[in-house]
């Protein structure tokens, strides 16, 4: 493609693609990834560097200020109808010049839509950012995570680029003078209650609009067909039991208890609604429920280095019934070729904050084997970042 007319035809075709012209989020994610790969292939090197160092950083900063000043809320009001920068400034009680400059940048990135000079309307993204589960991500990055990102290169250079392996002495601890406690221990300190609330919302937002695990894992064939016991699923480190409630809503006639386990301060907020139950348990200690059909974990293993994961898996293996029980790990599975950028970005985040990592299929196979388990399948769907890693006793 070299002629001007060919390029103009391509640009017109690309401009015709809009959020609403795609029928579902799977298509949107596929098109988005293809568009980003295209941009990475054709963008001039200096433009790419400028985008990385100026534009994308400013996206995050401008969006955080917009959240704090209430710009998204005011823009989304009245059905998201168009509003001028001056109207937004008055509604937010913020100087017009400030609002104009922030909105102008947000408009260039489609976080809000510019429809005329200094006139904007809401977008699906601006509407999503009103939800606590969504804007918690920006809050947590700025209020908690930023020191770890800023000091990441310095820490790695100081340690001769050896990977951090101690979750009480990773980049985040180095950056915040909190050596000696894991990030989760820091979060659970009573003095960090506000940060814990933000983190809880962040985790809820992380799963929002993503395919539920039972949409791509064959529940009937792999779980329900030969279920004979009392407990169908144990959600290990299951937080506020969101996954178990979703499962029950999708499979209301499934037999067996659905038990969510977590720390006391989390479980105290969960109201049992049979067949969903909640119990206090530390996954670094013995698993009290023996012979469940499946021990399910959502984004647990990626929070810990291999040594701690082995303890978690050893405890599950000791509770399992050979030939019947399964481990189901709902995790980001890093592809060996052209991995999803969300997986690789999250991998660096886990390295920085928890001395942990995202894993490839072979990583999981090796990790499971160390606890007497064998990998029996990896289930996912097109465009999805996460998958179900299934294992049984070897």
Coordinates of C-alpha atoms in Angstrom, one line a residue, residues 4-158:
X4 CA -2.3 8.2 -1.4
X5 CA -5.7 7.0 -2.5
X6 CA -5.1 3.6 -0.9
X7 CA -4.1 5.2 2.4
X8 CA -7.1 7.6 2.3
X9 CA -9.4 4.6 1.7
X10 CA -7.9 2.8 4.6
X11 CA -8.3 5.8 6.9
X12 CA -12.0 6.2 5.9
X13 CA -12.6 2.5 6.7
X14 CA -10.9 2.9 10.1
X15 CA -12.9 6.0 10.9
X16 CA -16.1 4.1 10.3
X17 CA -15.4 1.7 13.2
X18 CA -17.0 3.0 16.4
X19 CA -17.8 1.5 19.8
X20 CA -21.4 0.9 18.8
X21 CA -20.6 -0.6 15.4
X22 CA -19.1 -3.6 17.2
X23 CA -21.6 -6.0 18.7
X24 CA -19.9 -7.1 21.9
X25 CA -16.8 -6.7 24.1
X26 CA -15.0 -9.7 22.6
X27 CA -15.1 -8.0 19.2
X28 CA -14.1 -4.7 20.7
X29 CA -11.0 -6.2 22.4
X30 CA -10.0 -8.0 19.2
X31 CA -10.2 -4.9 17.2
X32 CA -8.5 -2.8 19.9
X33 CA -5.6 -5.2 20.0
X34 CA -5.2 -5.3 16.3
X35 CA -5.3 -1.5 16.1
X36 CA -2.6 -1.2 18.7
X37 CA -0.4 -3.8 17.0
X38 CA -0.9 -1.8 13.8
X39 CA 0.0 1.5 15.5
X40 CA 3.1 -0.2 17.0
X41 CA 4.2 -1.4 13.5
X42 CA 3.7 1.8 11.6
X43 CA 4.3 4.6 14.1
X44 CA 7.5 6.5 13.6
X45 CA 10.0 5.8 16.4
X46 CA 10.1 9.3 17.8
X47 CA 6.3 9.5 17.8
X48 CA 6.1 6.2 19.7
X49 CA 8.6 7.5 22.3
X50 CA 6.7 10.8 22.7
X51 CA 3.4 8.9 23.1
X52 CA 4.9 6.7 25.8
X53 CA 6.6 9.5 27.8
X54 CA 4.2 12.3 27.4
X55 CA 0.8 11.4 26.0
X56 CA 0.0 8.2 27.9
X57 CA 1.3 9.6 31.2
X58 CA -0.8 12.7 30.7
X59 CA -3.8 10.5 30.0
X60 CA -3.6 9.1 33.5
X61 CA -2.8 12.4 35.2
X62 CA -5.6 14.3 33.4
X63 CA -8.1 11.5 34.1
X64 CA -7.2 11.5 37.8
X65 CA -7.7 15.3 38.1
X66 CA -11.0 15.0 36.2
X67 CA -12.1 12.4 38.7
X68 CA -11.1 14.5 41.7
X69 CA -12.8 17.6 40.4
X70 CA -16.0 15.8 39.4
X71 CA -15.7 16.5 35.7
X72 CA -16.8 13.0 34.6
X73 CA -19.8 13.1 36.9
X74 CA -20.9 16.6 35.6
X75 CA -20.3 15.6 32.0
X76 CA -22.3 12.4 32.3
X77 CA -25.2 14.3 33.8
X78 CA -28.4 14.8 31.8
X79 CA -27.7 11.7 29.7
X80 CA -24.2 12.8 28.8
X81 CA -25.5 15.6 26.5
X82 CA -22.9 18.1 25.2
X83 CA -21.5 20.7 27.6
X84 CA -18.9 23.4 27.1
X85 CA -15.7 23.6 29.1
X86 CA -17.2 26.7 30.8
X87 CA -20.3 24.9 31.8
X88 CA -18.2 22.0 33.2
X89 CA -16.0 24.5 35.0
X90 CA -19.0 26.2 36.7
X91 CA -20.6 22.8 37.6
X92 CA -17.3 21.6 39.1
X93 CA -16.5 25.0 40.8
X94 CA -13.1 25.0 39.1
X95 CA -11.5 27.8 37.0
X96 CA -12.4 27.7 33.3
X97 CA -8.8 27.8 32.1
X98 CA -8.0 24.6 34.2
X99 CA -11.1 22.8 33.0
X100 CA -10.4 23.8 29.4
X101 CA -6.9 22.4 29.4
X102 CA -7.8 19.1 31.1
X103 CA -10.8 18.5 28.9
X104 CA -8.9 19.4 25.8
X105 CA -6.4 16.6 26.5
X106 CA -9.1 14.1 27.5
X107 CA -10.8 14.8 24.2
X108 CA -7.7 13.9 22.2
X109 CA -7.7 10.4 23.7
X110 CA -11.5 9.8 23.5
X111 CA -11.8 9.6 27.2
X112 CA -14.4 12.2 26.5
X113 CA -15.7 13.2 23.0
X114 CA -15.0 16.6 21.6
X115 CA -17.9 17.5 19.3
X116 CA -16.9 21.2 18.7
X117 CA -14.3 23.7 20.0
X118 CA -14.3 23.4 23.8
X119 CA -17.6 21.4 23.7
X120 CA -17.7 17.8 24.9
X121 CA -20.0 14.9 25.5
X122 CA -19.8 11.7 27.5
X123 CA -18.3 8.4 26.2
X124 CA -18.7 4.8 27.4
X125 CA -15.3 5.3 29.2
X126 CA -16.3 8.5 31.0
X127 CA -19.5 6.8 32.1
X128 CA -17.6 3.8 33.4
X129 CA -15.3 6.1 35.4
X130 CA -18.2 7.1 37.6
X131 CA -18.3 3.7 39.1
X132 CA -16.2 3.2 42.3
X133 CA -15.0 -0.2 41.1
X134 CA -13.5 1.5 38.0
X135 CA -12.0 4.7 39.3
X136 CA -10.5 2.8 42.2
X137 CA -7.7 1.8 39.8
X138 CA -6.6 5.3 39.3
X139 CA -6.9 6.2 42.9
X140 CA -4.8 3.2 44.0
X141 CA -2.1 3.9 41.4
X142 CA -1.7 7.5 42.5
X143 CA -2.2 7.0 46.3
X144 CA -0.4 3.7 46.8
X145 CA 1.4 2.2 43.8
X146 CA 3.2 5.2 42.2
X147 CA 6.3 5.0 44.5
X148 CA 6.9 1.5 43.4
X149 CA 6.7 2.3 39.7
X150 CA 8.9 5.4 40.0
X151 CA 11.7 3.5 41.9
X152 CA 11.4 0.2 39.9
X153 CA 14.4 0.9 37.6
X154 CA 16.6 2.2 40.4
X155 CA 15.8 -0.9 42.6
X156 CA 16.6 -3.3 39.8
X157 CA 19.8 -1.6 38.9
X158 CA 20.9 -1.6 42.6

